[in-house]
PDB file of C-alpha atoms and ligand atoms in Angstrom:
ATOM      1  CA  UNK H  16     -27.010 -47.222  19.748  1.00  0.00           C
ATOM      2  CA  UNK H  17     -28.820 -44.554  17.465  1.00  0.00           C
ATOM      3  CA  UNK H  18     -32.046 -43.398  18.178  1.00  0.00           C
ATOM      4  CA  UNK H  19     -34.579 -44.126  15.392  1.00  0.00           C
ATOM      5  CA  UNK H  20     -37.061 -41.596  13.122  1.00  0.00           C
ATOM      6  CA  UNK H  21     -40.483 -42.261  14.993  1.00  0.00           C
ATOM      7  CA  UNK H  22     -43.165 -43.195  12.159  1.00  0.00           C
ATOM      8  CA  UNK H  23     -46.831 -40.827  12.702  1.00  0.00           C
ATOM      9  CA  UNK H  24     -50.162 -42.083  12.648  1.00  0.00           C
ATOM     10  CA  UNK H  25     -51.094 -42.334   9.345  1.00  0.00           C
ATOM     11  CA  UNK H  26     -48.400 -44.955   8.308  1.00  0.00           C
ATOM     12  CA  UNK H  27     -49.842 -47.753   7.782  1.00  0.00           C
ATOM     13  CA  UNK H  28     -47.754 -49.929   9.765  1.00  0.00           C
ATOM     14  CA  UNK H  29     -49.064 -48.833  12.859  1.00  0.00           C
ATOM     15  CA  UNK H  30     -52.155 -50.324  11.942  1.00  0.00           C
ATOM     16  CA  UNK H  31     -50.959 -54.051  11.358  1.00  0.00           C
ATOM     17  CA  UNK H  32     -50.727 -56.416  14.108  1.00  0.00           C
ATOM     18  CA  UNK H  33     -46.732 -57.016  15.085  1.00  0.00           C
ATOM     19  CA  UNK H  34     -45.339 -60.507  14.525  1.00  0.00           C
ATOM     20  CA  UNK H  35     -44.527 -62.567  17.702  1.00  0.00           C
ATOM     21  CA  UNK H  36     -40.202 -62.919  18.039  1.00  0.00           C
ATOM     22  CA  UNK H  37     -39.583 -66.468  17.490  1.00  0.00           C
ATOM     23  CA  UNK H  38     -35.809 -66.246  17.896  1.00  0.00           C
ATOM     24  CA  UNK H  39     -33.129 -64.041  19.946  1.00  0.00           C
ATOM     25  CA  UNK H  40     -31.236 -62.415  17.592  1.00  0.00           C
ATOM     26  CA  UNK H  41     -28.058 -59.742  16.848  1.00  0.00           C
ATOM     27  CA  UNK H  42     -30.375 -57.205  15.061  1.00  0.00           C
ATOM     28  CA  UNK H  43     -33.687 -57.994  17.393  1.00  0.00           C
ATOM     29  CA  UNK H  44     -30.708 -56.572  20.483  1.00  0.00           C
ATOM     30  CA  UNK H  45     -29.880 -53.748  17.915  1.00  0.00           C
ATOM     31  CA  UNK H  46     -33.327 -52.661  17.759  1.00  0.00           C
ATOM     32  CA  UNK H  47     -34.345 -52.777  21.422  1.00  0.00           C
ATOM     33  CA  UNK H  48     -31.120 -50.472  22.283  1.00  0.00           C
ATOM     34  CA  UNK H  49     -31.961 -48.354  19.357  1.00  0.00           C
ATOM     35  CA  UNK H  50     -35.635 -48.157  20.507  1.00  0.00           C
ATOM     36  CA  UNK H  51     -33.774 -47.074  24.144  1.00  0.00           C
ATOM     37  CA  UNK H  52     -32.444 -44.626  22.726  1.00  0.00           C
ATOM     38  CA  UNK H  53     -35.111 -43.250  20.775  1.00  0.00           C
ATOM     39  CA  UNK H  54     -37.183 -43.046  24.082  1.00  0.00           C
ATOM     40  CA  UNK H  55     -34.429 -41.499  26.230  1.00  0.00           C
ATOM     41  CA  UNK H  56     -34.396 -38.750  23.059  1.00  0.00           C
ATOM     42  CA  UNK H  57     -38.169 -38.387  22.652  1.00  0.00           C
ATOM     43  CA  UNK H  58     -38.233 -38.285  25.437  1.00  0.00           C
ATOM     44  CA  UNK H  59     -41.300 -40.791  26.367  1.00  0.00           C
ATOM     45  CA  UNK H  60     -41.963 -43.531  28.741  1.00  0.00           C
ATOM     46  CA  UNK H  61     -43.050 -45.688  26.338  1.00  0.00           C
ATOM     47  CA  UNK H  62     -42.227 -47.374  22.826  1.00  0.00           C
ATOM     48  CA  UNK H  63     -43.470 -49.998  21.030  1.00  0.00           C
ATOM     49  CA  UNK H  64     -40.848 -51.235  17.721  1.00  0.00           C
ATOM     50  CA  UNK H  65     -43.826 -50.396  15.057  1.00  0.00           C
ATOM     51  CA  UNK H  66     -43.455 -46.950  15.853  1.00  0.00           C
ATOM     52  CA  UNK H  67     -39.735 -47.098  14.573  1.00  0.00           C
ATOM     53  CA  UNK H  68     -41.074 -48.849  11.137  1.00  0.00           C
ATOM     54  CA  UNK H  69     -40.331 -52.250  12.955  1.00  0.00           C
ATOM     55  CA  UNK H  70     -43.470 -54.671  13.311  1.00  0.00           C
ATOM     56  CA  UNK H  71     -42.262 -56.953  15.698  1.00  0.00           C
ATOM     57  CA  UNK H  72     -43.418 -57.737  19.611  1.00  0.00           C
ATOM     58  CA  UNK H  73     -41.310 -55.890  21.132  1.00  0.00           C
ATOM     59  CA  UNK H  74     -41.418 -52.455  23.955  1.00  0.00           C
ATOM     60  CA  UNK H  75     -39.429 -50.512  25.700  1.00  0.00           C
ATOM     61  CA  UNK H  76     -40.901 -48.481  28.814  1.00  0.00           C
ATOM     62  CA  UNK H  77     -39.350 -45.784  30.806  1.00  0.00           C
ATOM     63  CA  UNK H  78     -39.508 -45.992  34.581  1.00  0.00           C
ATOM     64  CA  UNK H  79     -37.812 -43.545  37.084  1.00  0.00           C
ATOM     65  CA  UNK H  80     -35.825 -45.134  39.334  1.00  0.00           C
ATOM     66  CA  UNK H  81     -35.410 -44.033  43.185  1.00  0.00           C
ATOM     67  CA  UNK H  82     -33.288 -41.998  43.088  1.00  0.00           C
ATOM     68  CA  UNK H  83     -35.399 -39.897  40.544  1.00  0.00           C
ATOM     69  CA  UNK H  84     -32.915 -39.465  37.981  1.00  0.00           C
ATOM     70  CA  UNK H  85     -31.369 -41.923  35.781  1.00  0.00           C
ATOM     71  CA  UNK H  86     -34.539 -43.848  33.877  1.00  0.00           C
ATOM     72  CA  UNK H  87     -34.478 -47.075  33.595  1.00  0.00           C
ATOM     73  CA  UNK H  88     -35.411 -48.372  30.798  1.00  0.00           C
ATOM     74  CA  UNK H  89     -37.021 -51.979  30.351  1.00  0.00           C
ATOM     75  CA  UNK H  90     -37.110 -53.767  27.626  1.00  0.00           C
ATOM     76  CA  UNK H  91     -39.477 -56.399  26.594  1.00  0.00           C
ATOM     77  CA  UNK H  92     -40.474 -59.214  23.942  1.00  0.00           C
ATOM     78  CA  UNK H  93     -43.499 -60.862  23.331  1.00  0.00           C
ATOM     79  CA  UNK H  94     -44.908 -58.898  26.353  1.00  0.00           C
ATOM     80  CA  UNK H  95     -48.435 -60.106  27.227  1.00  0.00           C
ATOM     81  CA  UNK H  96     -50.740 -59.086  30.021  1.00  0.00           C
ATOM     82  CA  UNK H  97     -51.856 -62.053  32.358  1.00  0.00           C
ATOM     83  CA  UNK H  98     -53.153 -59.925  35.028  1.00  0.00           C
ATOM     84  CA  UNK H  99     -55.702 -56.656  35.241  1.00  0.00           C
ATOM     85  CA  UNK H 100     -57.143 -55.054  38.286  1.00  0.00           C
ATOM     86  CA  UNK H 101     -59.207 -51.931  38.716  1.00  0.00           C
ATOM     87  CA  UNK H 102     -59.706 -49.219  36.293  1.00  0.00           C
ATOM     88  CA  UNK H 103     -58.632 -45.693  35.967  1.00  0.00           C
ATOM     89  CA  UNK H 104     -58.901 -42.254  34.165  1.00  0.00           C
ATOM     90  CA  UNK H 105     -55.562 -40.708  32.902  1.00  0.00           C
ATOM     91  CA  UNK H 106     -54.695 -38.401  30.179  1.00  0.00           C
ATOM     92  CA  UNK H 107     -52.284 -40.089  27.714  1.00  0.00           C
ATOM     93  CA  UNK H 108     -50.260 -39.155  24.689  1.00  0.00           C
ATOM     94  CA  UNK H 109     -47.782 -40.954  22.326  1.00  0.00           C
ATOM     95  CA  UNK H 110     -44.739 -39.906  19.947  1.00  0.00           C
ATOM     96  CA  UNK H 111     -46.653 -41.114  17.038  1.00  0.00           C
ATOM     97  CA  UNK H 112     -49.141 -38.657  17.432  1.00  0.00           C
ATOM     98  CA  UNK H 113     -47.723 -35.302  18.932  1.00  0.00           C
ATOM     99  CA  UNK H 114     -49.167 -33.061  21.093  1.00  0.00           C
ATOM    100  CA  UNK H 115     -52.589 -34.407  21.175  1.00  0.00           C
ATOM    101  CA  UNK H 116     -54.182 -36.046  24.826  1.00  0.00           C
ATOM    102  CA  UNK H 117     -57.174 -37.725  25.629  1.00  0.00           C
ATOM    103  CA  UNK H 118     -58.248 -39.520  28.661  1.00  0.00           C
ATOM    104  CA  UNK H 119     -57.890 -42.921  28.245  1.00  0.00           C
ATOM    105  CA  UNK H 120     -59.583 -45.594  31.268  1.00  0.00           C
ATOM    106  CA  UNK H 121     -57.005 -47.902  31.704  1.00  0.00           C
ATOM    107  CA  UNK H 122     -56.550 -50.997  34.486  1.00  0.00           C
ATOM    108  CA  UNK H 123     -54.615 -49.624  37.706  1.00  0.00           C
ATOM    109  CA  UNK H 124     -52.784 -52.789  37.828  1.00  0.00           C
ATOM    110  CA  UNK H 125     -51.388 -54.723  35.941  1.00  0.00           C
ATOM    111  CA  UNK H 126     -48.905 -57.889  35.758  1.00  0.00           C
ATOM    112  CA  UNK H 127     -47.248 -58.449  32.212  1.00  0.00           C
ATOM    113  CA  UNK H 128     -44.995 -61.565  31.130  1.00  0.00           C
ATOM    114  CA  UNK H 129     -42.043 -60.897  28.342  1.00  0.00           C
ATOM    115  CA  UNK H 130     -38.856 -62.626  27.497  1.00  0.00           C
ATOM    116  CA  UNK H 131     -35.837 -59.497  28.275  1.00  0.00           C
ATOM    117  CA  UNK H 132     -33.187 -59.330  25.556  1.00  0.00           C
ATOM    118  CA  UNK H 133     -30.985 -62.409  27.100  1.00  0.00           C
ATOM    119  CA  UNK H 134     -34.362 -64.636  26.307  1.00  0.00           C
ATOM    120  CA  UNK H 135     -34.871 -64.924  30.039  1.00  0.00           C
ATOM    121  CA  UNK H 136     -38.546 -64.656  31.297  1.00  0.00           C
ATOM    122  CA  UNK H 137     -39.856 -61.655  32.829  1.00  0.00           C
ATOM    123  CA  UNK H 138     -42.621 -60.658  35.108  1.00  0.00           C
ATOM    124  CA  UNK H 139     -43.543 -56.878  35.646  1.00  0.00           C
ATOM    125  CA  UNK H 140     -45.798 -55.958  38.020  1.00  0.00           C
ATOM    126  CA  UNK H 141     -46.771 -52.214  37.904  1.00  0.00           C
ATOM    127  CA  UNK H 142     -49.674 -49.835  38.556  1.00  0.00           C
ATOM    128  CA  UNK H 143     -50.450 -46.014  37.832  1.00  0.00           C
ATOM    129  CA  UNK H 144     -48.324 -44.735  35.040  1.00  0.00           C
ATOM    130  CA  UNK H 145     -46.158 -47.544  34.113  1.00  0.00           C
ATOM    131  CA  UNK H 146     -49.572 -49.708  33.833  1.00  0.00           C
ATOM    132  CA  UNK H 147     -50.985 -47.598  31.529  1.00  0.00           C
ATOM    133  CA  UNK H 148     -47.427 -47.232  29.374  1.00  0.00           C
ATOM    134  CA  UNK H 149     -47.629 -51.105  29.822  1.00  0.00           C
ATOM    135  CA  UNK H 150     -51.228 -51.196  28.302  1.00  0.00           C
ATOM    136  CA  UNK H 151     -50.419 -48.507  25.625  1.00  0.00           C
ATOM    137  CA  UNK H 152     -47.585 -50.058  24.003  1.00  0.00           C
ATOM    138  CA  UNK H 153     -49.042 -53.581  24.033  1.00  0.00           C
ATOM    139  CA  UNK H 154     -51.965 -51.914  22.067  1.00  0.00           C
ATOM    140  CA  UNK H 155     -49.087 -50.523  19.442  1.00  0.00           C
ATOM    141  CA  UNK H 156     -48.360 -53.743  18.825  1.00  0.00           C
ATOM    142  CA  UNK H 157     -52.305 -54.988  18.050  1.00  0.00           C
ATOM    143  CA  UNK H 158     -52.499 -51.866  15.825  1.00  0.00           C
ATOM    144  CA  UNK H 159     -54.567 -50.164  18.400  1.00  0.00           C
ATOM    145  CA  UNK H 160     -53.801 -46.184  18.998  1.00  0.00           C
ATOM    146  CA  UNK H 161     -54.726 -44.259  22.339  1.00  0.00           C
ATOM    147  CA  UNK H 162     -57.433 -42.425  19.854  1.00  0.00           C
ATOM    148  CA  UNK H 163     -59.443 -45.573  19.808  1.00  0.00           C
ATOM    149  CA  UNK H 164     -59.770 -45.914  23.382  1.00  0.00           C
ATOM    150  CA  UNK H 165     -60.048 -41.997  24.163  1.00  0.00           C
ATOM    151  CA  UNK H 166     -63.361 -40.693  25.597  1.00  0.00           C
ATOM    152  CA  UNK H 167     -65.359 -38.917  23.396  1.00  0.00           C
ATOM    153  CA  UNK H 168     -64.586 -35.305  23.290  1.00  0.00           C
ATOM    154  CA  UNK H 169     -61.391 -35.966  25.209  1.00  0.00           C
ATOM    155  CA  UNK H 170     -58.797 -35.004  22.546  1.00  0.00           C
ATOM    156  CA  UNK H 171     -57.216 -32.193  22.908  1.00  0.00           C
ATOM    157  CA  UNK H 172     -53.533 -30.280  21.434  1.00  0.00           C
ATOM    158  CA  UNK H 173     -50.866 -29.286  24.026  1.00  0.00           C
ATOM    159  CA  UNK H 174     -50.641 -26.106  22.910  1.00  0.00           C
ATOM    160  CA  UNK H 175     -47.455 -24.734  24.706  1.00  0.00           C
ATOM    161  CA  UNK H 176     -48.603 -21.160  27.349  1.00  0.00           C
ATOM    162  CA  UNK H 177     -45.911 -20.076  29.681  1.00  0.00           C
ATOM    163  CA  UNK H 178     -48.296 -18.571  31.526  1.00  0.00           C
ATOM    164  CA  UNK H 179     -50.361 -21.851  32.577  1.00  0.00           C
ATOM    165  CA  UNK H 180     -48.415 -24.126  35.660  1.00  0.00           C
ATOM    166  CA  UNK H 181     -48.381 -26.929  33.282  1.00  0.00           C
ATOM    167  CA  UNK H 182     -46.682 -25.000  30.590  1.00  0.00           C
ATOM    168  CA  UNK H 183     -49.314 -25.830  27.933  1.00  0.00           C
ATOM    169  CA  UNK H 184     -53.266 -25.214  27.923  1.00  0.00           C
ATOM    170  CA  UNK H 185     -55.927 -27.478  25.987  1.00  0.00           C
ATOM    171  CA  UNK H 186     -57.905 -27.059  23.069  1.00  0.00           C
ATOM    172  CA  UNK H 187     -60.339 -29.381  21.916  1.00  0.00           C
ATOM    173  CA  UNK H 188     -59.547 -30.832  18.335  1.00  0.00           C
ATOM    174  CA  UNK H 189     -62.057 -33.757  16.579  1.00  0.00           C
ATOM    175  CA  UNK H 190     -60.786 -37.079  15.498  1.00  0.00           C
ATOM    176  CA  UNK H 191     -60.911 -36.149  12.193  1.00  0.00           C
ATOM    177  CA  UNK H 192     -59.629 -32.699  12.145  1.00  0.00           C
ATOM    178  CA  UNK H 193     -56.604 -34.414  14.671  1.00  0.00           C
ATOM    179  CA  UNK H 194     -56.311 -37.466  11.755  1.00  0.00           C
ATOM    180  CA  UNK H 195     -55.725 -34.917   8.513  1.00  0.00           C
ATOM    181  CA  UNK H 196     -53.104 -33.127  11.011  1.00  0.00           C
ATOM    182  CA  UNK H 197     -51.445 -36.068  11.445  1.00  0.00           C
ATOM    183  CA  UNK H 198     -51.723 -37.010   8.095  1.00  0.00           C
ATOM    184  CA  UNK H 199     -49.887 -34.190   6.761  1.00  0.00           C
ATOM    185  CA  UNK H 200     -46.823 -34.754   9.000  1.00  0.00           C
ATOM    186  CA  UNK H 201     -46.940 -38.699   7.296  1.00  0.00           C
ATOM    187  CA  UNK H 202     -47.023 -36.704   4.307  1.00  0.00           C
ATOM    188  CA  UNK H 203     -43.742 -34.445   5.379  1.00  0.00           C
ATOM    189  CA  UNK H 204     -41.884 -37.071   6.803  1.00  0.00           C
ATOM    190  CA  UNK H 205     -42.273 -38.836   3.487  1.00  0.00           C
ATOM    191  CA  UNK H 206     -40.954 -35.851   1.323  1.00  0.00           C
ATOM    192  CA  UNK H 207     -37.850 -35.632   3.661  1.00  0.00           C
ATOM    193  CA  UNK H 208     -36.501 -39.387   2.787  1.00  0.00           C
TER     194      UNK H 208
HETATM  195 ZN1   ZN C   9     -47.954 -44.731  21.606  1.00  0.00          ZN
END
């Protein structure tokens, strides 16, 4: 397992829709333990395979298990939601666009069908945050970002302060001035290969 470099918003491959896995295979395994990886690194609760320059139907998600420490980490292809109830407010993020939030209405519940890496069929039923990482991902994989979902004038950076209890305060960015930031780390990343 090796964790992957996380592509920013900006490449265009997060824009495209991901193709649906028609078979199993050796590398398809390779990626979803890679993408584990990636996540437990991140760390996130959430990744979909084009953020690791991959566009294929396939997630990982993060949940925290009982005992509140180890993660565990689901993996899922060709995940598709059958079942939405209620909505709700939440802030969100993602890796491929660091340190910005916006609140995002999401459904509260949610029941998703995938085939797990043995080609078995899954059913996930979840609500609160792992609904929402649920709902995220699936976007990645329709080319949709959090950013077109956010309320207006909900985007904000993290911008780290020791002295607030959640370690970071807000400040209000636009789309576009958040888009040419973003833009510029494409730009970096680029330079580096
Ligand atoms: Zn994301």
């Amino acid at each position: 397992m090796a964790a992957r470099k996380i592509y920013f918003c900006g490449e265009p491959i997060l824009r495209k829709k991901a193709k649906r896995v028609r078979r199993v295979d050796d590398e398809l395994v390779k990626l979803l333990d890679d993408m584990a990886e990636t996540l437990r690194e991140a760390p996130g609760i959430g990744l979909a395979a084009p953020q690791v320059g991959e566009s294929v139907r396939a997630i990982v998600i993060g949940e925290v298990g009982e005992d509140d420490e180890q993660m565990v980490v689901h993996k899922l292809i060709n995940p598709r939601i059958v079942e939405a109830e209620g909505e709700v407010e939440g802030s969100e993020g993602c890796l491929s666009l660091p340190t910005l939030q916006a609140i995002v209405l999401r459904p509260q519940q949610v029941v998703v069908e995938a085939l797990g890496p043995d080609e078995e069929p899954v059913s996930i039923e979840a609500e609160g945050w792992t609904a929402r990482a649920l709902c995220h991902e699936i976007d990645h994989l329709n080319g949709k970002l959090f950013i077109d979902r956010a309320e207006p004038d909900s985007l904000a950076w993290m911008i780290p302060d020791e002295e607030d209890e959640r370690g970071y305060r807000l400040q209000n960015v636009s789309l576009a001035e958040a888009l040419a930031m973003f833009q510029r780390l494409v730009e970096k990343a680029r330079a580096e290969n």
